[in-house]
Coordinates of C-alpha atoms and ligand atoms in Angstrom, one line a residue:
M320 CA -14.6 19.9 -37.6
R321 CA -14.9 18.6 -34.0
I322 CA -18.1 16.6 -33.4
F323 CA -19.4 17.3 -29.9
G324 CA -19.2 14.3 -27.7
S325 CA -16.8 12.5 -29.9
T326 CA -13.0 12.3 -29.6
G327 CA -12.7 11.5 -33.3
P328 CA -10.5 8.8 -34.7
T329 CA -7.8 9.1 -32.1
L330 CA -9.2 6.2 -30.0
T331 CA -9.2 3.8 -32.9
R332 CA -7.9 0.4 -31.6
K333 CA -6.8 2.0 -28.3
R334 CA -7.3 -0.5 -25.5
I335 CA -9.0 1.1 -22.5
V336 CA -9.8 -0.4 -19.2
L337 CA -13.0 1.2 -17.8
G338 CA -13.2 0.9 -14.0
V339 CA -16.7 1.4 -12.6
T340 CA -17.2 1.8 -8.9
G341 CA -20.1 2.0 -6.5
S342 CA -21.5 5.4 -7.1
I343 CA -25.0 6.4 -8.0
A344 CA -23.5 7.8 -11.2
A345 CA -22.5 4.3 -12.3
Y346 CA -25.3 4.4 -14.9
K347 CA -23.4 7.2 -16.7
A348 CA -20.5 4.8 -17.3
V349 CA -22.8 2.9 -19.7
S350 CA -23.1 6.0 -21.9
L351 CA -19.3 6.6 -21.6
L352 CA -18.7 3.0 -22.7
R353 CA -20.9 3.5 -25.7
A354 CA -19.0 6.7 -26.6
L355 CA -15.6 5.0 -26.3
V356 CA -16.7 2.1 -28.4
R357 CA -18.2 4.5 -31.0
D358 CA -14.8 6.2 -31.2
G359 CA -13.1 2.9 -32.0
A360 CA -11.7 2.0 -28.6
I361 CA -11.5 -1.6 -27.4
V362 CA -12.9 -1.4 -23.9
Q363 CA -12.6 -3.9 -21.0
V364 CA -14.8 -3.1 -18.1
V365 CA -13.8 -3.8 -14.5
M366 CA -16.4 -3.4 -11.8
T367 CA -16.2 -3.3 -8.1
Q368 CA -18.7 -5.3 -6.0
S369 CA -20.5 -2.1 -5.0
A370 CA -20.7 -1.0 -8.7
M371 CA -22.7 -4.2 -9.4
K372 CA -25.4 -3.1 -7.0
F373 CA -26.1 -0.2 -9.3
V374 CA -25.7 -1.6 -12.8
T375 CA -25.4 -5.2 -13.9
P376 CA -22.3 -6.5 -15.6
L377 CA -24.5 -7.8 -18.4
T378 CA -25.2 -4.2 -19.6
F379 CA -21.4 -3.5 -20.0
E380 CA -20.7 -7.0 -21.4
V381 CA -23.2 -6.5 -24.2
L382 CA -22.2 -3.0 -25.0
S383 CA -18.4 -3.6 -24.9
G384 CA -18.5 -7.0 -26.5
H385 CA -16.2 -8.4 -23.8
P386 CA -16.7 -10.2 -20.5
V387 CA -16.7 -7.9 -17.5
S388 CA -14.0 -8.6 -14.9
T389 CA -14.9 -8.3 -11.3
E390 CA -12.7 -10.7 -9.3
V391 CA -9.0 -11.2 -8.6
F392 CA -9.7 -14.8 -7.8
E393 CA -11.7 -16.5 -10.6
A394 CA -11.5 -20.1 -11.5
H395 CA -9.6 -21.0 -14.7
Q396 CA -8.7 -17.4 -15.6
E397 CA -5.4 -15.7 -16.3
M398 CA -4.2 -13.2 -13.7
K399 CA -6.4 -10.3 -14.8
H400 CA -4.8 -7.8 -12.3
L401 CA -1.6 -8.2 -14.4
S402 CA -2.9 -8.9 -17.9
L403 CA -5.5 -6.1 -18.1
P404 CA -3.2 -3.2 -17.3
E405 CA -0.3 -4.7 -19.3
Q406 CA -2.4 -4.6 -22.4
A407 CA -4.1 -1.2 -21.7
D408 CA -3.3 2.1 -23.3
A409 CA -5.2 3.9 -20.5
I410 CA -7.2 3.1 -17.4
V411 CA -10.3 5.3 -16.8
I412 CA -12.2 5.1 -13.5
A413 CA -15.6 6.7 -14.0
P414 CA -17.3 7.1 -11.7
A415 CA -14.6 6.9 -9.0
T416 CA -15.8 6.7 -5.4
A417 CA -14.0 8.3 -2.5
N418 CA -13.3 4.7 -1.4
C419 CA -11.5 3.7 -4.6
I420 CA -9.6 7.0 -4.7
A421 CA -8.4 6.4 -1.1
K422 CA -7.3 2.8 -1.9
A423 CA -5.5 3.9 -5.0
A424 CA -3.6 6.7 -3.1
L425 CA -2.7 4.3 -0.3
G426 CA -1.6 1.5 -2.6
M427 CA -4.2 -1.0 -1.4
G428 CA -5.1 -4.0 -3.4
D429 CA -8.2 -5.7 -2.0
D430 CA -10.1 -6.1 -5.2
L431 CA -9.4 -6.4 -8.9
L432 CA -9.6 -2.7 -9.8
S433 CA -7.3 -1.5 -6.9
T434 CA -4.8 -4.4 -7.4
M435 CA -4.7 -3.6 -11.1
L436 CA -3.7 0.0 -10.4
L437 CA -0.7 -1.3 -8.5
T438 CA 0.7 -3.1 -11.5
S439 CA -0.3 -0.6 -14.2
Q440 CA 2.2 1.7 -16.1
C441 CA -0.3 3.4 -18.4
P442 CA -2.0 6.8 -18.0
L443 CA -4.7 6.8 -15.3
I444 CA -7.8 9.1 -15.6
V445 CA -10.0 9.3 -12.6
A446 CA -13.5 10.9 -12.8
P447 CA -14.8 11.2 -9.2
A448 CA -18.4 11.4 -8.3
M449 CA -19.6 11.9 -4.7
D450 CA -22.3 13.4 -2.6
G451 CA -22.7 14.8 0.9
G452 CA -19.6 16.9 1.0
M453 CA -17.2 14.0 0.4
W454 CA -15.3 15.9 -2.3
T455 CA -14.2 18.5 0.2
H456 CA -13.4 16.1 3.0
P457 CA -9.7 16.6 4.0
S458 CA -9.0 12.9 3.5
V459 CA -10.4 13.0 -0.1
I460 CA -8.4 16.2 -0.8
E461 CA -5.2 14.6 0.4
H462 CA -5.8 11.4 -1.6
V463 CA -6.6 13.3 -4.8
G464 CA -3.4 15.3 -4.2
T465 CA -1.4 12.2 -3.9
L466 CA -2.8 10.7 -7.1
R467 CA -2.2 14.0 -9.0
A468 CA 1.4 14.2 -7.7
R469 CA 2.0 10.7 -9.1
G470 CA 0.8 11.8 -12.5
A471 CA -2.8 10.6 -12.6
I472 CA -5.3 12.9 -14.2
V473 CA -8.0 13.4 -11.6
L474 CA -10.9 15.4 -13.1
D475 CA -12.7 17.9 -10.8
P476 CA -16.4 16.8 -10.4
E477 CA -18.9 19.4 -11.4
E478 CA -21.2 21.5 -9.3
G479 CA -25.0 21.0 -9.5
P480 CA -27.9 19.0 -8.2
L481 CA -26.7 15.7 -6.6
A482 CA -28.6 12.4 -6.1
S483 CA -29.4 13.4 -2.5
G484 CA -31.3 16.4 -3.8
R485 CA -28.7 18.8 -2.5
I486 CA -26.8 21.2 -4.7
G487 CA -23.1 20.7 -4.4
H488 CA -19.7 19.8 -5.8
G489 CA -19.6 16.1 -6.7
R490 CA -21.4 15.4 -10.0
L491 CA -19.4 13.2 -12.4
A492 CA -17.7 15.4 -15.0
E493 CA -19.4 15.7 -18.3
E494 CA -18.9 12.8 -20.7
T495 CA -17.2 15.1 -23.2
T496 CA -14.7 16.3 -20.5
I497 CA -13.9 12.7 -19.7
L498 CA -13.4 11.8 -23.3
E499 CA -11.2 14.8 -23.9
A500 CA -9.1 13.9 -20.9
I501 CA -8.6 10.3 -22.3
Q502 CA -7.7 11.8 -25.7
T503 CA -5.2 14.1 -24.2
A504 CA -3.6 11.3 -22.1
L505 CA -3.3 9.2 -25.2
A506 CA -2.3 11.7 -27.8
P507 CA 1.4 12.2 -27.8
R508 CA 2.3 15.7 -26.5
R509 CA 4.3 17.6 -29.0
D510 CA 5.1 20.6 -26.9
W511 CA 8.9 20.4 -27.5
Q512 CA 8.5 20.4 -31.2
G513 CA 10.9 22.8 -32.9
Q514 CA 13.3 22.6 -29.9
R515 CA 16.8 21.1 -30.1
I516 CA 17.9 19.5 -26.9
L517 CA 21.4 18.5 -26.0
V518 CA 21.3 15.9 -23.1
S519 CA 24.3 14.4 -21.3
A520 CA 24.0 11.1 -19.5
G521 CA 25.9 8.4 -17.6
P522 CA 29.3 8.4 -15.9
T523 CA 32.6 9.2 -17.4
Q524 CA 35.6 6.9 -17.1
E525 CA 39.0 8.5 -16.4
P526 CA 41.9 6.1 -17.3
I527 CA 44.6 5.2 -14.9
D528 CA 46.2 2.7 -17.2
P529 CA 44.9 0.7 -20.2
V530 CA 42.8 -1.6 -17.9
R531 CA 41.8 0.6 -15.0
F532 CA 39.8 3.8 -14.7
I533 CA 38.1 6.1 -12.1
S534 CA 34.3 6.2 -12.5
N535 CA 31.1 6.5 -10.5
R536 CA 27.8 4.7 -9.9
S537 CA 25.7 6.6 -12.5
S538 CA 23.7 4.2 -14.6
G539 CA 22.6 6.8 -17.2
K540 CA 18.9 5.9 -16.8
M541 CA 17.8 9.5 -15.8
G542 CA 19.5 11.1 -18.8
Y543 CA 18.3 8.4 -21.2
A544 CA 14.7 8.9 -19.8
I545 CA 15.0 12.6 -20.5
A546 CA 16.2 12.1 -24.0
E547 CA 13.4 9.6 -24.7
A548 CA 10.7 11.8 -23.2
A549 CA 12.0 14.9 -25.1
Q550 CA 12.1 13.0 -28.4
A551 CA 8.5 11.7 -27.8
R552 CA 7.4 15.2 -27.2
G553 CA 8.7 16.4 -30.5
A554 CA 12.2 17.7 -29.8
Q555 CA 15.3 16.9 -31.8
V556 CA 17.6 15.3 -29.3
V557 CA 21.4 14.7 -29.2
L558 CA 22.4 12.4 -26.3
V559 CA 26.0 12.6 -25.3
T560 CA 26.6 9.6 -23.2
G561 CA 29.3 8.0 -21.1
P562 CA 29.5 4.2 -21.0
T563 CA 26.1 2.7 -19.9
A564 CA 24.1 -0.5 -20.4
V565 CA 20.9 1.4 -21.1
P566 CA 19.2 0.8 -24.5
I567 CA 19.4 3.7 -26.9
P568 CA 16.1 5.5 -27.2
R569 CA 14.5 5.5 -30.6
G570 CA 14.9 8.6 -32.8
V571 CA 17.7 10.0 -30.6
E572 CA 21.1 10.8 -32.1
V573 CA 23.8 9.3 -29.8
V574 CA 27.3 10.5 -29.3
S575 CA 29.3 8.0 -27.2
V576 CA 32.2 9.3 -25.1
D577 CA 34.4 7.9 -22.3
T578 CA 36.1 10.7 -20.5
A579 CA 35.1 14.1 -19.1
E580 CA 37.3 15.8 -21.7
E581 CA 35.6 13.9 -24.6
M582 CA 32.2 14.9 -23.1
T583 CA 33.2 18.5 -22.8
K584 CA 34.3 18.6 -26.5
A585 CA 31.1 16.8 -27.7
M586 CA 28.8 19.1 -25.7
S587 CA 30.7 22.3 -26.6
T588 CA 30.7 21.6 -30.3
R589 CA 26.9 21.1 -30.3
L590 CA 26.0 23.9 -27.9
A591 CA 25.4 26.5 -30.7
W592 CA 23.0 24.0 -32.4
S593 CA 20.9 23.5 -29.2
T594 CA 18.0 25.5 -27.7
A595 CA 18.2 23.7 -24.4
V596 CA 20.9 21.8 -22.6
I597 CA 20.1 19.2 -19.9
M598 CA 23.2 17.9 -18.1
A599 CA 22.2 14.7 -16.4
A600 CA 25.7 13.1 -16.7
A601 CA 27.8 12.4 -13.6
V602 CA 31.0 13.8 -14.8
A603 CA 34.2 13.0 -13.0
D604 CA 35.5 16.0 -11.1
F605 CA 39.1 14.6 -11.0
R606 CA 41.1 12.4 -13.3
P607 CA 44.5 10.8 -13.0
M608 CA 47.2 13.3 -13.8
H609 CA 49.5 10.8 -15.6
P610 CA 47.6 7.9 -17.1
V611 CA 50.1 5.4 -18.3
S612 CA 50.1 3.4 -21.5
Q613 CA 51.1 0.0 -19.9
K614 CA 49.3 -1.8 -17.2
I615 CA 50.6 -0.9 -13.7
K616 CA 52.1 -4.0 -12.1
K617 CA 51.6 -4.7 -8.4
Q618 CA 55.0 -6.6 -8.0
G619 CA 57.2 -5.0 -5.4
R620 CA 54.7 -2.4 -4.4
S621 CA 52.9 -2.3 -1.1
E622 CA 51.1 1.0 -1.9
Q623 CA 50.5 3.1 -5.0
T624 CA 49.8 6.9 -5.1
L625 CA 47.5 8.3 -7.7
H626 CA 47.8 12.0 -8.4
L627 CA 44.6 13.6 -9.6
E628 CA 43.8 16.8 -11.3
R629 CA 40.5 18.7 -11.9
T630 CA 38.6 18.0 -15.1
T631 CA 36.9 20.8 -17.0
D632 CA 33.8 21.9 -15.3
I633 CA 31.4 21.2 -18.3
L634 CA 28.4 23.0 -16.8
A635 CA 30.4 26.2 -16.0
S636 CA 32.2 26.1 -19.4
L637 CA 28.9 25.6 -21.4
S638 CA 27.2 28.3 -19.3
A639 CA 30.0 30.7 -20.2
Q640 CA 29.6 30.0 -23.9
R641 CA 25.9 30.0 -24.0
T642 CA 23.8 32.5 -26.0
T643 CA 20.1 31.9 -25.6
Q644 CA 20.0 28.2 -24.5
L645 CA 18.1 27.1 -21.5
M646 CA 20.5 25.4 -19.1
V647 CA 19.3 22.6 -16.8
G648 CA 21.7 20.9 -14.4
F649 CA 21.6 18.1 -11.8
A650 CA 22.8 18.1 -8.3
A651 CA 23.2 14.6 -6.8
E652 CA 23.8 15.2 -3.1
T653 CA 24.1 13.2 0.0
N654 CA 23.5 16.1 2.5
D655 CA 22.2 19.7 2.7
L656 CA 20.4 19.0 -0.7
I657 CA 18.6 22.3 -1.3
A658 CA 21.4 24.6 -0.1
H659 CA 24.0 22.8 -2.2
A660 CA 21.8 22.7 -5.2
Q661 CA 21.0 26.4 -4.9
D662 CA 24.7 27.2 -4.7
K663 CA 25.4 25.2 -7.8
L664 CA 22.5 26.8 -9.7
T665 CA 24.0 30.3 -9.0
A666 CA 27.6 29.4 -9.4
K667 CA 27.0 27.7 -12.8
G668 CA 24.5 30.3 -14.1
L669 CA 21.8 27.6 -14.6
D670 CA 18.1 28.3 -15.2
L671 CA 16.9 25.1 -13.4
I672 CA 18.5 22.5 -11.2
V673 CA 17.2 19.1 -10.5
A674 CA 18.3 18.3 -6.9
N675 CA 18.2 14.7 -5.8
D676 CA 19.3 13.1 -2.6
V677 CA 21.1 9.9 -3.8
T678 CA 20.9 8.4 -0.3
T679 CA 17.0 8.2 -0.5
E680 CA 15.9 4.6 -0.4
G681 CA 14.7 3.4 -3.8
A682 CA 16.0 6.5 -5.6
G683 CA 19.1 7.7 -7.3
F684 CA 21.9 5.9 -9.1
G685 CA 21.0 2.6 -10.7
S686 CA 17.4 2.7 -9.5
D687 CA 14.4 2.9 -12.0
Q688 CA 12.9 5.5 -9.7
N689 CA 13.9 8.9 -8.5
A690 CA 12.6 11.7 -6.3
A691 CA 13.8 15.3 -6.9
T692 CA 13.2 18.9 -6.1
L693 CA 13.3 21.4 -9.0
I694 CA 14.8 24.8 -8.2
D695 CA 14.6 27.6 -10.7
R696 CA 16.6 30.8 -10.9
Q697 CA 13.8 32.8 -9.3
G698 CA 13.9 30.5 -6.3
G699 CA 10.7 28.6 -7.2
L700 CA 10.8 25.1 -5.7
T701 CA 8.8 22.1 -7.0
E702 CA 9.0 18.9 -5.0
L703 CA 8.5 15.7 -6.9
P704 CA 7.8 12.5 -5.0
L705 CA 9.5 9.1 -5.7
M706 CA 8.3 8.1 -9.2
P707 CA 9.6 6.2 -12.3
K708 CA 12.5 8.0 -13.9
R709 CA 10.4 8.3 -17.2
A710 CA 7.7 10.2 -15.2
L711 CA 10.3 12.4 -13.6
A712 CA 11.8 13.1 -17.0
D713 CA 8.4 14.4 -18.1
A714 CA 8.0 16.5 -15.0
I715 CA 11.4 18.1 -15.6
L716 CA 10.5 18.7 -19.2
N717 CA 7.2 20.3 -18.1
R718 CA 9.0 22.8 -15.9
A719 CA 11.8 23.4 -18.4
H720 CA 9.2 24.0 -21.1
E721 CA 7.5 26.6 -18.9
L722 CA 10.8 28.4 -18.4
L723 CA 11.7 28.2 -22.1
Q724 CA 8.3 29.7 -23.0
S725 CA 8.5 32.6 -20.6
R726 CA 12.1 33.3 -21.8
Q727 CA 11.0 33.2 -25.4
S728 CA 8.0 35.5 -24.8
H729 CA 10.4 38.0 -23.0
Q730 CA 12.7 37.8 -26.0
A731 CA 9.9 38.6 -28.4
P732 CA 10.5 41.8 -30.3
T733 CA 8.9 44.8 -28.6
P734 CA 5.9 46.0 -30.6
I735 CA 6.3 49.4 -32.2
A736 CA 4.4 52.1 -30.2
G737 CA 1.0 52.6 -31.8
G738 CA 1.3 49.5 -33.9
R739 CA -1.2 46.7 -33.8
Ligands
FMN1947 C1 -27.2 4.8 -3.1 C2 -25.7 5.0 -2.9 C3 -25.0 5.9 -3.6 C4 -23.6 6.0 -3.4 N1 -23.0 6.9 -4.2 C5 -21.7 7.2 -3.9 C6 -20.9 8.1 -4.7 O1 -21.5 8.8 -5.6 N2 -19.6 8.3 -4.4 C7 -19.0 7.7 -3.4 O2 -17.8 7.9 -3.2 N3 -19.6 6.7 -2.7 C8 -21.0 6.5 -2.9 N4 -21.6 5.5 -2.2 C9 -20.9 4.7 -1.2 C10 -20.1 3.7 -1.9 O3 -20.9 2.8 -2.6 C11 -19.3 2.9 -0.8 O4 -18.3 3.7 -0.2 C12 -18.7 1.6 -1.4 O5 -17.9 1.0 -0.4 C13 -17.7 1.9 -2.5 O6 -17.1 0.7 -3.0 P1 -16.2 0.7 -4.2 O7 -15.3 1.9 -4.1 O8 -15.4 -0.6 -4.1 O9 -17.0 0.7 -5.4 C14 -23.0 5.3 -2.4 C15 -23.7 4.4 -1.7 C16 -25.1 4.2 -1.9 C17 -25.8 3.2 -1.1

């Protein structure tokens, strides 16, 4: 049974930072705080200067059982803008003013709440409240769009009578809606449960002699992030990885390989087991034709020629052997990104391709962040801005899951005519 207005035991011992900003709806944050505490959450309240004009910190202090934080600079205190988000499972801003939404979208840090958002890694839930047509102002629309694109959950305010006496769109979302959004953000998604994903990651190393090889700049971080995210979302995951320095994600079965040939074999033998294949590895296209068993000496040589031959095209070969698997590939490009990615999608018979421009500053090989465009077989394009690779992994899995579901619903047996 679900008790109305309660999220149940899922918030037990969850650490939530409740940001309160200068809206007339600030008094509703008092009731929200009580509901969170009742559901077992440990709540730290952060107030803006404007918020304190509406409700006193004392109210929140007494009800939360913790001091309220209001300042970046406070004598004899730890750096709250770092410690609060570090310890938090989620940050909830309710009510959120147009001002605080704009600051968050622009990355400003001129008070404790906004500075905290710049250092936080946990889910962010924003419940706006605003009057006088602010919600439909182009600037607010743009900033809300930016926050949503970065993965924040921004709740739509509700329509109804506002503090000004007008009827409009801007009332703080109902408490139950906010509580449900927090619960959803904190409850692990299990939407990949029952699926078996084969993920490839990292570079390959193609030997020249026992001490030298040809490789590339892939760090493996993107593929590892996908494996980790898929496992967290309930999938059984096998990660076939070239040599990397990335820690192995928990609960993921790892198959380590060095060369493109080894990777081909490892992937092919597990293809039939899988329901989806995500090829994030940067596999060498060419390898030395005649690797030698002894170290090549430089003595007496002013130049050295290396003859290369094509390696097996893993994506094309898996694609040819596939039965019902969803196939996702990556296109790391330096120019004509979309055109090259679309060609690869078609040539390799993929369902989805993740196109990323590796020359983008702060993105690509080695970086913890990446930006990408997802292109599906029907020509649908989803542009994803620069974000942590783990967040990008979730965004890729979201799109792949939609494609998997629509494919599985099309594969469902046709009902017998007249049957129910
Ligand atoms: C009575 C009153 C009610 C207000 N209510 C809202 C509101 O609901 N939403 C909003 O965006 N701004 C509202 N404002 C304006 C904000 O308080 C103002 O933009 C302030 O700078 C926000 O600061 P903060 O975002 O740091 O809390 C209100 C102002 C007053 C005087």
